[in-house]
CSV table of C-alpha atoms in Angstrom, one decimal:
chain,number,residue,atom,x,y,z
A,731,MET,CA,-158.2,42.4,12.2
A,732,HIS,CA,-155.9,44.4,14.7
A,733,SER,CA,-153.5,41.6,14.8
A,734,ASN,CA,-153.4,41.1,11.1
A,735,GLY,CA,-152.6,44.8,10.3
A,736,HIS,CA,-150.1,44.2,12.9
A,737,ILE,CA,-148.3,41.7,11.0
A,738,GLN,CA,-148.6,43.7,8.0
A,739,ASN,CA,-146.5,46.3,9.4
A,740,ASP,CA,-144.1,44.1,11.0
A,741,ASN,CA,-143.6,42.2,7.5
A,742,GLY,CA,-143.3,45.7,6.3
A,743,ALA,CA,-140.7,46.8,8.6
A,744,LEU,CA,-138.7,43.6,7.9
A,745,PHE,CA,-138.9,44.1,4.1
A,746,GLU,CA,-137.5,47.6,4.4
A,747,SER,CA,-135.0,46.7,6.6
A,748,ILE,CA,-133.3,44.1,4.2
A,749,LEU,CA,-133.6,46.6,1.4
A,750,LEU,CA,-131.5,48.9,3.6
A,751,ILE,CA,-129.0,46.1,4.6
A,752,LEU,CA,-128.7,44.9,1.4
A,753,PRO,CA,-127.1,48.2,-0.4
A,754,ALA,CA,-125.0,48.7,2.8
A,755,LEU,CA,-123.9,45.1,1.9
A,756,VAL,CA,-123.3,45.4,-1.9
A,757,ILE,CA,-120.8,48.7,-1.1
A,758,VAL,CA,-119.0,47.0,1.5
A,759,ILE,CA,-118.4,44.3,-0.6
A,760,TYR,CA,-117.0,46.2,-3.6
A,761,ILE,CA,-114.8,48.4,-1.3
A,762,ALA,CA,-113.1,45.1,0.2
A,763,ALA,CA,-112.5,44.3,-3.3
A,764,VAL,CA,-111.1,47.6,-4.0
A,765,VAL,CA,-109.0,47.3,-0.9
A,766,ILE,CA,-107.8,43.5,-2.0
A,767,SER,CA,-107.3,44.7,-6.0
A,768,SER,CA,-105.0,47.6,-5.0
A,769,ARG,CA,-103.1,45.4,-2.5
A,770,ARG,CA,-102.3,43.0,-5.9
A,771,TYR,CA,-102.0,45.5,-8.7
A,772,GLN,CA,-102.3,49.0,-9.4
A,773,LYS,CA,-104.2,51.2,-7.1
A,774,TRP,CA,-107.8,51.0,-8.2
A,775,PRO,CA,-109.4,54.5,-9.5
A,776,LEU,CA,-111.0,56.3,-6.5
A,777,TYR,CA,-113.7,57.5,-9.0
A,778,ARG,CA,-114.9,54.3,-9.6
A,779,THR,CA,-115.4,53.7,-6.0
A,780,PHE,CA,-117.0,56.8,-5.8
A,781,SER,CA,-119.2,55.9,-9.0
A,782,TRP,CA,-120.3,52.4,-7.3
A,783,ILE,CA,-121.6,54.3,-3.9
A,784,LEU,CA,-123.8,56.9,-5.5
A,785,GLY,CA,-125.0,54.4,-8.0
A,786,ILE,CA,-126.0,52.2,-5.3
A,787,ILE,CA,-127.4,54.8,-3.2
A,788,CYS,CA,-129.5,56.4,-6.3
A,789,ALA,CA,-130.8,52.7,-6.8
A,790,ALA,CA,-132.0,52.4,-3.5
A,791,SER,CA,-133.3,55.8,-3.4
A,792,ALA,CA,-135.9,54.8,-5.9
A,793,ILE,CA,-137.1,51.5,-4.2
A,794,ILE,CA,-136.7,52.6,-0.5
A,795,GLY,CA,-137.5,56.2,1.3
A,796,PRO,CA,-139.2,59.5,0.8
A,797,ILE,CA,-139.3,59.3,-3.1
A,798,ALA,CA,-140.3,55.7,-3.1
A,799,ASN,CA,-143.1,56.0,-0.7
A,800,ARG,CA,-144.4,59.1,-2.6
A,801,ALA,CA,-144.1,57.5,-5.7
A,802,HIS,CA,-147.3,54.9,-5.1
A,803,MET,CA,-149.5,58.4,-5.1
A,804,ASP,CA,-147.3,60.8,-7.3
A,805,PHE,CA,-146.9,60.0,-10.6
A,806,THR,CA,-144.0,62.3,-10.5
A,807,ALA,CA,-142.3,61.2,-8.0
A,808,HIS,CA,-142.5,57.7,-9.6
A,809,MET,CA,-141.0,59.2,-12.6
A,810,VAL,CA,-138.1,60.5,-10.6
A,811,GLY,CA,-137.7,57.0,-9.2
A,812,HIS,CA,-137.6,55.9,-13.1
A,813,LEU,CA,-134.9,58.0,-13.6
A,814,LEU,CA,-132.6,57.1,-10.8
A,815,LEU,CA,-133.1,53.5,-10.8
A,816,GLY,CA,-133.2,53.0,-14.8
A,817,MET,CA,-131.1,55.5,-16.1
A,818,ILE,CA,-128.9,57.2,-13.4
A,819,ALA,CA,-127.8,54.3,-11.2
A,820,PRO,CA,-127.0,52.3,-14.3
A,821,ILE,CA,-124.6,54.5,-15.8
A,822,LEU,CA,-122.9,55.2,-12.5
A,823,LEU,CA,-122.5,51.3,-11.9
A,824,VAL,CA,-121.2,50.8,-15.3
A,825,LEU,CA,-118.4,53.4,-14.6
A,826,ALA,CA,-117.4,51.3,-11.7
A,827,ALA,CA,-116.5,48.3,-13.9
A,828,PRO,CA,-117.7,45.9,-11.2
A,829,ILE,CA,-116.9,42.9,-13.4
A,830,THR,CA,-113.2,44.2,-14.2
A,831,LEU,CA,-112.8,44.5,-10.4
A,832,ALA,CA,-114.3,41.0,-9.9
A,833,LEU,CA,-111.7,39.9,-12.3
A,834,ARG,CA,-108.9,41.2,-10.7
A,835,THR,CA,-110.0,40.1,-6.9
A,836,LEU,CA,-111.2,36.7,-7.5
A,837,ASP,CA,-109.0,33.1,-7.4
A,838,VAL,CA,-108.1,32.2,-10.8
A,839,GLN,CA,-110.4,29.2,-11.3
A,840,SER,CA,-113.4,31.6,-9.9
A,841,ALA,CA,-111.9,34.4,-12.8
A,842,ARG,CA,-112.2,31.8,-15.2
A,843,ARG,CA,-115.4,30.6,-14.4
A,844,LEU,CA,-116.6,34.4,-14.7
A,845,SER,CA,-114.7,34.7,-17.9
A,846,LYS,CA,-116.5,31.6,-19.4
A,847,LEU,CA,-120.2,33.1,-18.3
A,848,LEU,CA,-119.5,36.6,-20.1
A,849,LYS,CA,-118.7,34.4,-23.0
A,850,SER,CA,-122.1,32.4,-22.9
A,851,TRP,CA,-124.7,32.3,-25.3
A,852,PRO,CA,-127.1,34.0,-23.0
A,853,LEU,CA,-125.0,37.0,-22.1
A,854,ARG,CA,-124.2,37.0,-26.0
A,855,ILE,CA,-128.1,37.8,-26.6
A,856,LEU,CA,-128.2,40.2,-23.7
A,857,SER,CA,-125.4,42.1,-24.5
A,858,ASN,CA,-126.5,42.6,-28.0
A,859,PRO,CA,-127.5,46.2,-28.4
A,860,THR,CA,-130.6,45.7,-30.0
A,861,ILE,CA,-131.9,43.1,-27.8
A,862,ALA,CA,-130.9,45.2,-24.5
A,863,SER,CA,-132.5,48.3,-26.3
A,864,ALA,CA,-135.8,46.3,-26.7
A,865,LEU,CA,-135.4,45.3,-23.0
A,866,ASN,CA,-135.3,48.8,-22.0
A,867,ILE,CA,-137.2,50.8,-24.0
A,868,GLY,CA,-140.0,48.3,-24.8
A,869,GLY,CA,-140.2,47.4,-21.3
A,870,LEU,CA,-141.0,51.1,-20.6
A,871,TRP,CA,-143.7,51.2,-23.2
A,872,ILE,CA,-145.5,48.1,-22.0
A,873,LEU,CA,-145.2,49.7,-18.3
A,874,TYR,CA,-146.9,52.9,-19.4
A,875,THR,CA,-149.2,52.1,-21.9
A,876,SER,CA,-151.0,49.0,-20.9
A,877,GLY,CA,-152.8,48.5,-17.4
A,878,LEU,CA,-149.5,47.4,-16.0
A,879,TYR,CA,-148.6,50.3,-14.1
A,880,GLY,CA,-151.9,50.6,-12.2
A,881,LEU,CA,-151.5,46.9,-11.4
A,882,MET,CA,-148.4,46.6,-10.1
A,883,HIS,CA,-149.5,49.2,-7.2
A,884,GLN,CA,-151.9,46.5,-6.4
A,885,SER,CA,-149.1,44.0,-6.2
A,886,ALA,CA,-146.2,43.8,-3.9
A,887,LEU,CA,-144.5,41.2,-6.0
A,888,LEU,CA,-145.5,42.6,-9.4
A,889,HIS,CA,-144.0,46.2,-8.3
A,890,ALA,CA,-141.0,44.4,-7.1
A,891,LEU,CA,-140.6,42.9,-10.9
A,892,VAL,CA,-141.1,45.6,-12.4
A,893,HIS,CA,-138.4,47.5,-10.4
A,894,PHE,CA,-136.1,45.1,-11.1
A,895,HIS,CA,-136.7,44.8,-14.9
A,896,VAL,CA,-136.5,48.8,-14.7
A,897,PHE,CA,-132.9,48.4,-13.1
A,898,ILE,CA,-131.5,45.3,-14.9
A,899,ALA,CA,-132.9,46.5,-18.6
A,900,GLY,CA,-131.4,50.1,-17.6
A,901,TYR,CA,-127.8,48.4,-16.6
A,902,LEU,CA,-128.1,45.9,-19.5
A,903,PHE,CA,-128.6,48.5,-22.1
A,904,THR,CA,-126.0,51.0,-20.7
A,905,ALA,CA,-123.2,48.3,-20.7
A,906,SER,CA,-124.0,47.4,-24.3
A,907,MET,CA,-123.4,51.1,-25.5
A,908,ILE,CA,-120.2,51.9,-23.4
A,909,TYR,CA,-117.9,49.1,-23.0
A,910,MET,CA,-116.3,50.1,-19.4
A,911,ASP,CA,-115.8,46.2,-18.3
A,912,PRO,CA,-114.6,43.1,-20.7
A,913,ALA,CA,-117.1,42.6,-23.4
A,914,PRO,CA,-116.4,39.3,-25.5
A,915,HIS,CA,-119.0,40.0,-28.0
A,916,ARG,CA,-118.5,43.3,-29.3
A,917,PHE,CA,-120.3,45.7,-31.9
A,918,SER,CA,-119.1,48.7,-33.7
A,919,PHE,CA,-119.2,52.0,-32.8
A,920,MET,CA,-121.4,52.9,-35.9
A,921,PHE,CA,-123.7,50.1,-34.7
A,922,ARG,CA,-123.8,51.2,-31.2
A,923,ALA,CA,-124.4,54.8,-32.3
A,924,ILE,CA,-127.3,53.7,-34.2
A,925,VAL,CA,-129.3,51.7,-31.9
A,926,PHE,CA,-128.5,54.6,-29.1
A,927,THR,CA,-130.3,56.9,-31.8
A,928,ILE,CA,-133.1,55.1,-32.2
A,929,SER,CA,-133.5,54.0,-28.6
A,930,LEU,CA,-133.4,57.7,-27.6
A,931,ALA,CA,-136.4,58.5,-30.0
A,932,GLY,CA,-138.4,55.5,-28.6
A,933,HIS,CA,-138.0,57.3,-25.1
A,934,ASP,CA,-138.7,60.8,-26.4
A,935,ILE,CA,-141.9,59.5,-28.1
A,936,LEU,CA,-142.8,57.5,-25.0
A,937,SER,CA,-142.7,60.8,-22.9
A,938,LYS,CA,-144.8,62.5,-25.2
A,939,TYR,CA,-147.5,59.7,-25.3
A,940,ILE,CA,-147.5,59.9,-21.5
A,941,PHE,CA,-148.2,63.2,-21.6
A,942,ALA,CA,-151.1,62.9,-24.0
A,943,HIS,CA,-152.2,59.6,-22.8
A,944,PRO,CA,-152.1,59.5,-18.9
A,945,PRO,CA,-151.2,56.0,-17.6
A,946,SER,CA,-154.2,53.9,-15.8
A,947,GLY,CA,-154.8,55.6,-12.5
A,948,VAL,CA,-152.7,58.9,-13.3
A,949,THR,CA,-154.4,62.5,-13.5
A,950,LYS,CA,-153.6,64.6,-16.4
A,951,GLU,CA,-151.6,67.0,-14.6
A,952,GLN,CA,-149.4,64.3,-13.1
A,953,ALA,CA,-149.1,62.6,-16.5
A,954,GLU,CA,-148.0,66.1,-18.0
A,955,ASN,CA,-145.4,66.9,-15.1
A,956,GLY,CA,-144.2,63.3,-15.3
A,957,GLY,CA,-144.1,63.3,-19.1
A,958,MET,CA,-142.2,66.6,-19.4
A,959,LEU,CA,-139.5,65.1,-16.8
A,960,MET,CA,-139.0,61.9,-18.5
A,961,TYR,CA,-138.5,64.0,-21.7
A,962,TYR,CA,-136.1,66.7,-20.5
A,963,ALA,CA,-134.3,64.7,-17.9
A,964,GLY,CA,-134.0,61.8,-19.7
A,965,ASP,CA,-132.3,63.3,-22.7
A,966,ALA,CA,-129.7,65.0,-20.3
A,967,ILE,CA,-129.0,61.9,-18.6
A,968,ASP,CA,-128.7,60.5,-22.0
A,969,VAL,CA,-126.1,63.0,-22.9
A,970,THR,CA,-124.1,61.3,-20.8
A,971,ILE,CA,-123.8,58.2,-22.5
A,972,ILE,CA,-123.4,59.9,-26.1
A,973,CYS,CA,-119.9,61.9,-24.7
A,974,ILE,CA,-118.8,58.7,-23.2
A,975,LEU,CA,-119.4,56.9,-26.4
A,976,CYS,CA,-118.2,59.5,-28.5
A,977,TYR,CA,-115.1,59.9,-26.3
A,978,GLN,CA,-114.2,55.9,-26.9
A,979,TRP,CA,-114.8,56.2,-30.5
A,980,PHE,CA,-112.5,59.1,-30.6
A,981,LYS,CA,-109.7,57.3,-28.7
A,982,ALA,CA,-110.1,54.5,-30.5
A,983,THR,CA,-109.8,55.9,-34.0
A,984,ARG,CA,-107.2,58.3,-33.0
A,985,PRO,CA,-103.9,56.0,-33.1
A,986,LYS,CA,-104.9,54.7,-36.6
A,987,GLU,CA,-105.3,58.4,-37.7
A,988,SER,CA,-101.9,59.3,-36.2
A,989,LEU,CA,-100.2,56.5,-37.9
A,990,ALA,CA,-101.8,57.2,-41.3
A,991,LEU,CA,-100.4,61.1,-41.3
C-alpha cells in the first residue's frame, strides 16, 4: 500500500512537471515566432506578446498551483479558476492574434495549409457564433446543473476533459465575437451582438441558478459566493468584449459615414 501511494505521488509530480513545462514552452514558441516575424515584416506589437504571456499564465494558474489545488474543496476557488481559464485567458489569447503571427512566421507551403484549415467546414461550424456560444454557455449549464461537477472531482481524466472544454469553448466563443485573426467565415456585427447578448443572459441566469441550487457536493454558502463571483466578475470581464466589439463596429462603419458626408 505504501509503495502504491509512493507511485501515485511520483505520477502526480510528473504530471505537474509537464503542466509547468507546457505553458513555458508555448510562451517560448510565441516569442521565437515574434522574433522571426519582426525580422521579416514590421515589428510585432508588444502588447500582443504581453497579452499572450499573461493569457498563458492565467490558464496555467487555473490548472496548477494554489488556486487549482484549493478548487477541489472550495467552490469559490473553483469559480476563480473558471473565470481565469474560460474567460480571462481566452480574451488575452485572442488579443495576441496567434494565427496571424503563425501565418507571418511559417513558410509559404505551411501557411497555405493553415489557411486551408481555417476555411475547412469543421472550423466553419465551430467559428459560428451560435455554435461557439452553445458550446461555451451550454457546456457550463451541463457542468453545474447535472452531476458532472461532482463526478469530475472523482476522475482525473474527466477533470482534465472538463477543463479542456472550458478553455477551448471560451476561446472559440471569444474569437467568434471579436475578429483579431483572419476569419474566412465572418458574421455581421449585428448578428454577433445579438448572439453575445443572449449568451450573456444565459451566463447570468446560470450564476443565479447556482446561487439558489448548489451543484452536487457544494454547500449553500459556497454556492452563493461562487454564484455571485460568476455573476459580477463574469459581467465585468464581458464588458471587455463589448468594448472591443463596439470599437471594431465603430471603425468599420466610420469610413462609410465619412464618405457619405
